[in-house]
PDB file of C-alpha atoms in Angstrom:
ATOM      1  CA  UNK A   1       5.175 -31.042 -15.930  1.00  0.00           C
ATOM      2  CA  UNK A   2       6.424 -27.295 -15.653  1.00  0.00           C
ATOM      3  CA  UNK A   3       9.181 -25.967 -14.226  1.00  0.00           C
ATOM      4  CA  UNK A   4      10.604 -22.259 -14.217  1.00  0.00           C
ATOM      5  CA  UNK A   5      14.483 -21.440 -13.559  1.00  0.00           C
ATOM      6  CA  UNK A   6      15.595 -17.863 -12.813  1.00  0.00           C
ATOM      7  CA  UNK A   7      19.124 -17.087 -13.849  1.00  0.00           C
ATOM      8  CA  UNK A   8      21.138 -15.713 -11.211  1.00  0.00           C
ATOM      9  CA  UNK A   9      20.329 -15.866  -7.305  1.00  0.00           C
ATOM     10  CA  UNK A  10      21.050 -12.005  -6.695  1.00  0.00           C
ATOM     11  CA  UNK A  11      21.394  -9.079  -8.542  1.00  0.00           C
ATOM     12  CA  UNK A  12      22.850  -6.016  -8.233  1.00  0.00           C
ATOM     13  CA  UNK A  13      22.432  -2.273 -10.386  1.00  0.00           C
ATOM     14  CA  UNK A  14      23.042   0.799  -9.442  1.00  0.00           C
ATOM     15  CA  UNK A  15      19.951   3.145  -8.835  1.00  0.00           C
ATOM     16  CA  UNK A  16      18.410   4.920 -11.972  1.00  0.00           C
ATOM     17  CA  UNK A  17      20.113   2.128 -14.406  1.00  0.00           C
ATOM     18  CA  UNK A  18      18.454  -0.826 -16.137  1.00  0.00           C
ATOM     19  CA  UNK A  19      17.091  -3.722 -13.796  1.00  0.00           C
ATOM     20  CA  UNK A  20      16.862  -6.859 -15.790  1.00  0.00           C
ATOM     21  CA  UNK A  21      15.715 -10.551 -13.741  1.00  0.00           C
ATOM     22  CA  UNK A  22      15.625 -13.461 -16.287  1.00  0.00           C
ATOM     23  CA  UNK A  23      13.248 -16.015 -16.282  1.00  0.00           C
ATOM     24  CA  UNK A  24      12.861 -19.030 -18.342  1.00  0.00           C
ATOM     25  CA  UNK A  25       9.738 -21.716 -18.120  1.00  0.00           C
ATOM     26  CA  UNK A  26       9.125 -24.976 -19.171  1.00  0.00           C
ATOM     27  CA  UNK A  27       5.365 -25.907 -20.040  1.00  0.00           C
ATOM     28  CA  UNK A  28       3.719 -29.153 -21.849  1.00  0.00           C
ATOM     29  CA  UNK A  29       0.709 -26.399 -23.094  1.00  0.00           C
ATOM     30  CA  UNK A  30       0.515 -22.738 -23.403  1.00  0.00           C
ATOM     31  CA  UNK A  31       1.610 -21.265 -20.178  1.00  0.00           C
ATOM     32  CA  UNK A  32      -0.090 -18.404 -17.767  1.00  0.00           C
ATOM     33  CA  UNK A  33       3.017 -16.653 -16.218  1.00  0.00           C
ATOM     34  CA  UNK A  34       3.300 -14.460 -13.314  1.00  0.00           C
ATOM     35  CA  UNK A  35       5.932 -12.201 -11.467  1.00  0.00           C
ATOM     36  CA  UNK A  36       5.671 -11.754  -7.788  1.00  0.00           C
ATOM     37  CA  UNK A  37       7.795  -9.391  -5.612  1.00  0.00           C
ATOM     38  CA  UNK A  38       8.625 -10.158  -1.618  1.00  0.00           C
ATOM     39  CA  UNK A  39       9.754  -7.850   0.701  1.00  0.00           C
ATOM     40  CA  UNK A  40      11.659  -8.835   3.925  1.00  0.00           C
ATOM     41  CA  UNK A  41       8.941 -10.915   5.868  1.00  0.00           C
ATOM     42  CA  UNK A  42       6.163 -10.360   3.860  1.00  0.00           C
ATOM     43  CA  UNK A  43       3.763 -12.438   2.022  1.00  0.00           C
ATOM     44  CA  UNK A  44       3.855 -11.709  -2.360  1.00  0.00           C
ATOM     45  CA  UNK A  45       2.793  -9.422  -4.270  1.00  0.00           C
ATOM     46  CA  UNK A  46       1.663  -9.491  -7.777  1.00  0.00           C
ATOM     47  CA  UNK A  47       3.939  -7.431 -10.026  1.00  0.00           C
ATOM     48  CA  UNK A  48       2.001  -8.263 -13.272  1.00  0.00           C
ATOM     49  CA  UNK A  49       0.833 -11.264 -15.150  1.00  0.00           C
ATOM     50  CA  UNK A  50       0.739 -12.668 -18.418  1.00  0.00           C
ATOM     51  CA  UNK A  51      -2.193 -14.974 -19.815  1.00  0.00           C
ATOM     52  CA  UNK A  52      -1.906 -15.349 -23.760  1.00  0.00           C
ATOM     53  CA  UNK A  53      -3.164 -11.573 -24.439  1.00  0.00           C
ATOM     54  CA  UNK A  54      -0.556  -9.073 -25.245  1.00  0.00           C
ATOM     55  CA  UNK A  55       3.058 -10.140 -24.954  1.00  0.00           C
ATOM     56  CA  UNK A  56       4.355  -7.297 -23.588  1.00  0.00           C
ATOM     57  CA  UNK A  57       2.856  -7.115 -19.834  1.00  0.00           C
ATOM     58  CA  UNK A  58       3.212  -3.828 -18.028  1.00  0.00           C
ATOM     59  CA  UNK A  59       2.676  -3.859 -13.966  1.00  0.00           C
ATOM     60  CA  UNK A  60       3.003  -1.873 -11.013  1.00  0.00           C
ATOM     61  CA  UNK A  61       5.781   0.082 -10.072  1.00  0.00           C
ATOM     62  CA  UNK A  62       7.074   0.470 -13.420  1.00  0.00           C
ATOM     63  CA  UNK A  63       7.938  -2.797 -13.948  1.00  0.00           C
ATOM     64  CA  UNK A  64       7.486  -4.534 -17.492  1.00  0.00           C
ATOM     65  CA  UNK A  65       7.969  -8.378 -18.897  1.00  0.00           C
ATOM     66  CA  UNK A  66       7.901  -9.586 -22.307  1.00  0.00           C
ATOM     67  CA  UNK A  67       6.357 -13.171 -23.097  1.00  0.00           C
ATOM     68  CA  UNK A  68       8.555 -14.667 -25.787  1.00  0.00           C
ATOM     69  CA  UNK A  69       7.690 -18.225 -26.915  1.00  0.00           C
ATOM     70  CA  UNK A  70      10.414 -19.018 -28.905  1.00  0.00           C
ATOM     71  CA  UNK A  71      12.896 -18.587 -26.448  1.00  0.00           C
ATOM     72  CA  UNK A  72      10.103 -19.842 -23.195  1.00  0.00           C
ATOM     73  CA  UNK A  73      11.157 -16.614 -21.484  1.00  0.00           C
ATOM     74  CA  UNK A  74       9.642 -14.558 -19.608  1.00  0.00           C
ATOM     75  CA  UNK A  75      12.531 -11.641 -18.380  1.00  0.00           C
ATOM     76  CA  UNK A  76      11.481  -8.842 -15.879  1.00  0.00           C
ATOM     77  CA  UNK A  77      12.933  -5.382 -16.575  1.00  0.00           C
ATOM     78  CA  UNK A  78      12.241  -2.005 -15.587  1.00  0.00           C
ATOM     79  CA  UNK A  79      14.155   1.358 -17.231  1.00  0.00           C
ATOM     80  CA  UNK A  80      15.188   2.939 -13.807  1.00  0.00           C
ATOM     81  CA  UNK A  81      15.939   1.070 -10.839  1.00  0.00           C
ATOM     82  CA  UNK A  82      14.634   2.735  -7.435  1.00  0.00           C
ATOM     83  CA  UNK A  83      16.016   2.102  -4.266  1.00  0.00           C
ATOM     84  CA  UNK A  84      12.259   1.057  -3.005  1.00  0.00           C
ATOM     85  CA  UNK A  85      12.734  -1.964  -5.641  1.00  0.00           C
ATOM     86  CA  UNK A  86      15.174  -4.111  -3.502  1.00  0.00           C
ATOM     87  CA  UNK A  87      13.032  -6.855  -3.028  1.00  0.00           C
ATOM     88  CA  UNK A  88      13.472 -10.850  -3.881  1.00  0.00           C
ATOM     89  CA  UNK A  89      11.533 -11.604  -7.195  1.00  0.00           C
ATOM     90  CA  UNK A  90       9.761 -14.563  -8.250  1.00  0.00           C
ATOM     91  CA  UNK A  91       8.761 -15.991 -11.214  1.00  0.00           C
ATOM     92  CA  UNK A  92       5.790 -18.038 -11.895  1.00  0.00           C
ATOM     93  CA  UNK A  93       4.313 -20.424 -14.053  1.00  0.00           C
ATOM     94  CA  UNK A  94       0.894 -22.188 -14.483  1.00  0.00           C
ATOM     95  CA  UNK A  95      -0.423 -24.081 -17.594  1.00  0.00           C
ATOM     96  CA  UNK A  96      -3.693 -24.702 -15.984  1.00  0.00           C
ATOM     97  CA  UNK A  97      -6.215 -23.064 -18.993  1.00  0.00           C
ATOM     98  CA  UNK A  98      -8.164 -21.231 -16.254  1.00  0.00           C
ATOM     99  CA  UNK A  99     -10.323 -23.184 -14.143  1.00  0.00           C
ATOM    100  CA  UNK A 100      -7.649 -25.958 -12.224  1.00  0.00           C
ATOM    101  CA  UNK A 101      -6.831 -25.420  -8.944  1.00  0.00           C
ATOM    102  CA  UNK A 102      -3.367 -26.465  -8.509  1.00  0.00           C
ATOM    103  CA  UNK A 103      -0.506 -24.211  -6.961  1.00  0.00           C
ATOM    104  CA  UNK A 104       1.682 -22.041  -9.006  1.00  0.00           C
ATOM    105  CA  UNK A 105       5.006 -23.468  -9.781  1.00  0.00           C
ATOM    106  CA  UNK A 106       7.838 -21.030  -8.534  1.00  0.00           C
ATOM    107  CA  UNK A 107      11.420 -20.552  -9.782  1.00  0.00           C
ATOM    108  CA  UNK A 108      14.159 -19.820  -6.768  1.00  0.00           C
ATOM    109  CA  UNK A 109      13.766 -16.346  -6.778  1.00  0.00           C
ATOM    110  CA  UNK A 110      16.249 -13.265  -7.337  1.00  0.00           C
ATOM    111  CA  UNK A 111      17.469 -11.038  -4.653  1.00  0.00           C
ATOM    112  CA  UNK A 112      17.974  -7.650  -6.555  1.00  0.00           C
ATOM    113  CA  UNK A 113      20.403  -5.567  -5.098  1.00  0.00           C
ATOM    114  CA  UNK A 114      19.747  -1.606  -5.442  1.00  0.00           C
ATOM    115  CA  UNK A 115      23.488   0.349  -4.893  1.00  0.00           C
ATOM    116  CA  UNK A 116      23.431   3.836  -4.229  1.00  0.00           C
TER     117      UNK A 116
ATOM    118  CA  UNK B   1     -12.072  -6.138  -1.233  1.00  0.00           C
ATOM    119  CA  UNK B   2     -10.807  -9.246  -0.226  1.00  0.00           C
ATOM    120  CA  UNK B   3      -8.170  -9.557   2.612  1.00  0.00           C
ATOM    121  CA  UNK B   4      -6.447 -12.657   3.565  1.00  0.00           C
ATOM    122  CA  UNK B   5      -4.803 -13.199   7.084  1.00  0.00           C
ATOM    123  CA  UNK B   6      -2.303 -15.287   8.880  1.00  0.00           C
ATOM    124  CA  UNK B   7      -1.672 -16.154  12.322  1.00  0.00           C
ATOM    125  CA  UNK B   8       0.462 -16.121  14.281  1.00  0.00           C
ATOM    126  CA  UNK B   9       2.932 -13.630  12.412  1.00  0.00           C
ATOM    127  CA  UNK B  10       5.940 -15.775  14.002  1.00  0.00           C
ATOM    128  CA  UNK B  11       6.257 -18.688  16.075  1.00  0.00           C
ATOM    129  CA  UNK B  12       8.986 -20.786  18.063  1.00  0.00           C
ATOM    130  CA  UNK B  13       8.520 -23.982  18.908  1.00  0.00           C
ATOM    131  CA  UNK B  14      10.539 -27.437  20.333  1.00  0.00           C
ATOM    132  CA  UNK B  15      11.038 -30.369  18.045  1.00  0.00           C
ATOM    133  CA  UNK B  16       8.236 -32.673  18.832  1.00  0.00           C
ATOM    134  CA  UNK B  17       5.315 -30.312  19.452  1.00  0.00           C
ATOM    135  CA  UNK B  18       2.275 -30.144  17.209  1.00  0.00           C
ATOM    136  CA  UNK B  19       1.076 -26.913  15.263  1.00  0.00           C
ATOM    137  CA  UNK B  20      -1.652 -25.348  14.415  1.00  0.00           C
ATOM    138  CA  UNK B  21      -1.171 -22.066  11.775  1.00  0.00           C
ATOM    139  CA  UNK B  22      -4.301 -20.812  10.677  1.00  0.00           C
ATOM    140  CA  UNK B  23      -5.620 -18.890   7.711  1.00  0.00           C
ATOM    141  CA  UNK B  24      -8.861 -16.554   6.673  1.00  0.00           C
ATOM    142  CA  UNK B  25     -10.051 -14.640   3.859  1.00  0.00           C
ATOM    143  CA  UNK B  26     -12.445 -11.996   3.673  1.00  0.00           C
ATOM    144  CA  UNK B  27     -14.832 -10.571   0.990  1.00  0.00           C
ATOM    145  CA  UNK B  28     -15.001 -13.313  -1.087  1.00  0.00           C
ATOM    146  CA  UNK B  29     -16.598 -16.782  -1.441  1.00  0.00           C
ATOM    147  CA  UNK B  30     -15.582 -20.351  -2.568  1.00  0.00           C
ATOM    148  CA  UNK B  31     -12.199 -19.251  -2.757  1.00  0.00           C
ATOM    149  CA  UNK B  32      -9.111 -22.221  -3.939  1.00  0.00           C
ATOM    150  CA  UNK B  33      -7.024 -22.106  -0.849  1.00  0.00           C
ATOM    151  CA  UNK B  34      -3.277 -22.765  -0.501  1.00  0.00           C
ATOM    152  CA  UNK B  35      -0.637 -23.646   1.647  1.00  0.00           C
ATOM    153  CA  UNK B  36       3.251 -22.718   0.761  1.00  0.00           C
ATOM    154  CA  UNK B  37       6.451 -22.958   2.578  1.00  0.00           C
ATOM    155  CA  UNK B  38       9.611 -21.351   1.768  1.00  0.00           C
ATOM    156  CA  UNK B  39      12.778 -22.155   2.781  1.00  0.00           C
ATOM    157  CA  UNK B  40      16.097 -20.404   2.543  1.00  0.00           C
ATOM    158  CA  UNK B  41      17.393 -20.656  -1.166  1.00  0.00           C
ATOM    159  CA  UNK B  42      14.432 -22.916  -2.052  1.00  0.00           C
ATOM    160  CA  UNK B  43      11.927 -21.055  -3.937  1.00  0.00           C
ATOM    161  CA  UNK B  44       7.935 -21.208  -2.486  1.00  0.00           C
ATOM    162  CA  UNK B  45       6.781 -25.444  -2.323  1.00  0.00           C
ATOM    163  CA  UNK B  46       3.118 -26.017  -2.843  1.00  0.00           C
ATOM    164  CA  UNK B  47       2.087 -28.085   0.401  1.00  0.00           C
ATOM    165  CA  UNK B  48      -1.694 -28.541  -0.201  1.00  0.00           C
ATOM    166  CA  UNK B  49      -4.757 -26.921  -1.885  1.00  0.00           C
ATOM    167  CA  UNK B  50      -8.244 -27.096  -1.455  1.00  0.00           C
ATOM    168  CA  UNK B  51     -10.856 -26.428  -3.965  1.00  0.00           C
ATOM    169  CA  UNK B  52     -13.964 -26.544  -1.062  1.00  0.00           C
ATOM    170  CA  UNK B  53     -14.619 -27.573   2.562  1.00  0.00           C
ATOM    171  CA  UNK B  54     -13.232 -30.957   3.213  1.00  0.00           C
ATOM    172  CA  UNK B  55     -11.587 -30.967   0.150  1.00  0.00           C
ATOM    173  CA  UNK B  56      -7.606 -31.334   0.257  1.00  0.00           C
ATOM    174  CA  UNK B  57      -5.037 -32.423  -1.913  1.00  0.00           C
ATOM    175  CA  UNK B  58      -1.533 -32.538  -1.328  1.00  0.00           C
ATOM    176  CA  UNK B  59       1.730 -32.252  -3.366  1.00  0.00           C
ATOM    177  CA  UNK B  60       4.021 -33.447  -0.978  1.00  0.00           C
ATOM    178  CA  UNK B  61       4.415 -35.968   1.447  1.00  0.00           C
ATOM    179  CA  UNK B  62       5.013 -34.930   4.708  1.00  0.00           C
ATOM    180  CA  UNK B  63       4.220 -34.676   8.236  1.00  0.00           C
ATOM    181  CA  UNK B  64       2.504 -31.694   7.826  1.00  0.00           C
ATOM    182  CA  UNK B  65      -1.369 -31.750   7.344  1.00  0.00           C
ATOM    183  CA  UNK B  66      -4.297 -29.674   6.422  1.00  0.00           C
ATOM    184  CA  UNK B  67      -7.961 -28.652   7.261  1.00  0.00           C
ATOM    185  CA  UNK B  68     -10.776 -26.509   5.636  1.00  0.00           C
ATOM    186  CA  UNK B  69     -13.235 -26.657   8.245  1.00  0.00           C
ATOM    187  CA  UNK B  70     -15.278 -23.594   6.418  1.00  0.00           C
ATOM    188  CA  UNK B  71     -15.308 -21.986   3.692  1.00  0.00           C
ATOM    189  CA  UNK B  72     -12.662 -19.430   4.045  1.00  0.00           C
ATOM    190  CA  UNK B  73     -10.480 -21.043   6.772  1.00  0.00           C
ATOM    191  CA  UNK B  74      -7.507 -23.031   6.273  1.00  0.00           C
ATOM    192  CA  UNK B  75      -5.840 -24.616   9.082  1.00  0.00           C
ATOM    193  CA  UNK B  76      -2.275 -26.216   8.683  1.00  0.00           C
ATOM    194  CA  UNK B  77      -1.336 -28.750  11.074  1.00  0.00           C
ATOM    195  CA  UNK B  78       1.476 -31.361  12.416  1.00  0.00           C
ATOM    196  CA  UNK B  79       1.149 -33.506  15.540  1.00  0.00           C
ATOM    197  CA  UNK B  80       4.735 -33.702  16.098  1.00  0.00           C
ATOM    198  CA  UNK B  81       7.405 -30.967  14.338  1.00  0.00           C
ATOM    199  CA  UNK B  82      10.726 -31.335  12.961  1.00  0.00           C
ATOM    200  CA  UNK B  83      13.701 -29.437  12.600  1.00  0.00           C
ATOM    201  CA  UNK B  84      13.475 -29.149   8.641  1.00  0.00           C
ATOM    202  CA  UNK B  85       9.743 -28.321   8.838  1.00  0.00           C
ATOM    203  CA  UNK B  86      11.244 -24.379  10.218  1.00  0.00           C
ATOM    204  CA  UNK B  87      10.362 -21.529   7.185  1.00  0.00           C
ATOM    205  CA  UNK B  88       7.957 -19.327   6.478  1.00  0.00           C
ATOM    206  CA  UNK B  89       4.671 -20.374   5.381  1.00  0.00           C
ATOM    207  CA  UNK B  90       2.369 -18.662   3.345  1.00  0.00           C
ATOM    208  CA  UNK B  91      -0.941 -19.064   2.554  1.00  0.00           C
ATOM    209  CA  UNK B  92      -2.800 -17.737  -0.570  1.00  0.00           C
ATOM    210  CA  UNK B  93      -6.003 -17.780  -2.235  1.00  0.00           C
ATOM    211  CA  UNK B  94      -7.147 -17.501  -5.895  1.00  0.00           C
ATOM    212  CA  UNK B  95     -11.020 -17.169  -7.408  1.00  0.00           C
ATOM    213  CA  UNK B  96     -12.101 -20.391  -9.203  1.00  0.00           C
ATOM    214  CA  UNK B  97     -11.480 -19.829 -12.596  1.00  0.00           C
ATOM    215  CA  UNK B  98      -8.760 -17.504 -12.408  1.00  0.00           C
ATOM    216  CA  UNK B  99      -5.009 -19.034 -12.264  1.00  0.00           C
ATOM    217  CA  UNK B 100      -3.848 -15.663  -9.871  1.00  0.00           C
ATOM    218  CA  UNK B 101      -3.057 -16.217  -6.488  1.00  0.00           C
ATOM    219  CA  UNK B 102      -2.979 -13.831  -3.436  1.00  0.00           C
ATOM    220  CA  UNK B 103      -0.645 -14.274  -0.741  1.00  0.00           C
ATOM    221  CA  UNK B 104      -1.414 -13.587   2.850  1.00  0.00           C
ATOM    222  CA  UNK B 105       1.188 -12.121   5.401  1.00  0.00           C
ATOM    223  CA  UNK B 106       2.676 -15.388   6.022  1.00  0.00           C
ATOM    224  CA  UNK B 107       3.762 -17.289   9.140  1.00  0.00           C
ATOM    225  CA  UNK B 108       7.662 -17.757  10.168  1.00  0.00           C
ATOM    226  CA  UNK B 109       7.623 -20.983  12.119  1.00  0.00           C
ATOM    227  CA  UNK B 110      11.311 -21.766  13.873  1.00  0.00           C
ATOM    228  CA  UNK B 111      11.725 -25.296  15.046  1.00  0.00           C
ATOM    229  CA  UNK B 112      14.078 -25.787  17.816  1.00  0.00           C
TER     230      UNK B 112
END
């Protein structure tokens, strides 16, 4: 079985300081892990993705997560926060090896909180 | 490219009523289709996937069911609603192979 928890429900940083969302997994084989952003009644969108190649995973908008096995972590950051990035975040985990068809497996989510 | 849609965007409907939310995808073939819901402070649940016409497999029981009647079309149904079956419901699609999933507009479905 996998699971994923996200630490913290919302978050809030200032705009231009450090945005850092924490995500932790739990997988029986090596895991493919995902973050996805939402805006307010919209569907998800892919921030970036990791899938055993490079541990550091850079995506859109300037975001970047680090795959770190010893610790099963997989924490979203990004240098500058933007007002544009108050969003709710998702993190996601799959240990299919490429080919299965089951759903991802979600953690809560984190509402990140831009102040002015 | 490939495009996914939902419809209807929202919806509003008694307790006791059945449901029909439908789901396409565009520019691509074979797709794995899925069906989510989210609910307030719960995180996105996997409802059911299907890895071909005719083929679906669900993760949770419920009165909710669900159709591929082609090959990019993905009905989700219930003959009779419920008051915890409100959220939003999203549908997504991934390429077989590929473990990345693409979300479609989603659906927000109020039960009253």
């Amino acid at each position: 079985a996998q699971s994923v928890t996200q630490l913290g429900s919302h978050v809030s940083v200032s705009e231009g300081a450090l945005v850092l969302l924490r995500c932790n997994y739990s997988s029986s084989v090596p895991p493919y892990l995902f973050w996805y952003v939402q805006y307010p009644n919209q569907g998800l969108q892919l921030l970036l993705k990791y899938t055993s190649a490079a541990t550091l995973v850079k995506g859109i908008n300037g975001f970047e997560a680090e795959f770190k096995k010893s610790e099963t972590s997989f924490h979203l950051t990004k240098p500058s926060a933007h007002m544009s990035d108050a969003a709710e975040y998702f993190c996601a985990v799959s240990s299919n090896s490429g080919g299965g068809a089951d759903g991802l497996t979600f953690g809560k989510g984190t509402h990140l909180i831009i102040q002015p | 490219s490939q495009t996914i849609h939902q419809w209807p965007a929202t919806l509003v409907q008694p307790v006791g009523s059945p449901l029909s939310l439908e789901c396409t995808v565009e520019g691509t073939s074979n797709p794995n289709l899925y069906w989510y819901r989210q609910a307030a402070g719960r995180g996105l649940q996997l409802l059911f996937y299907s890895v071909g016409i005719g083929q679906i497999s669900s993760e949770v029981p419920q009165n909710l069911s669900a159709s591929r009647p082609q090959d990019r079309q993905f009905i989700l149904s219930s003959k009779k609603l419920l008051l915890s079956d409100s959220g939003f419901y999203l549908c997504a699609w991934s390429v077989v192979g590929y473990n990345e999933q693409f979300f479609g507009p989603g659906t927000r479905l109020t039960v009253l």
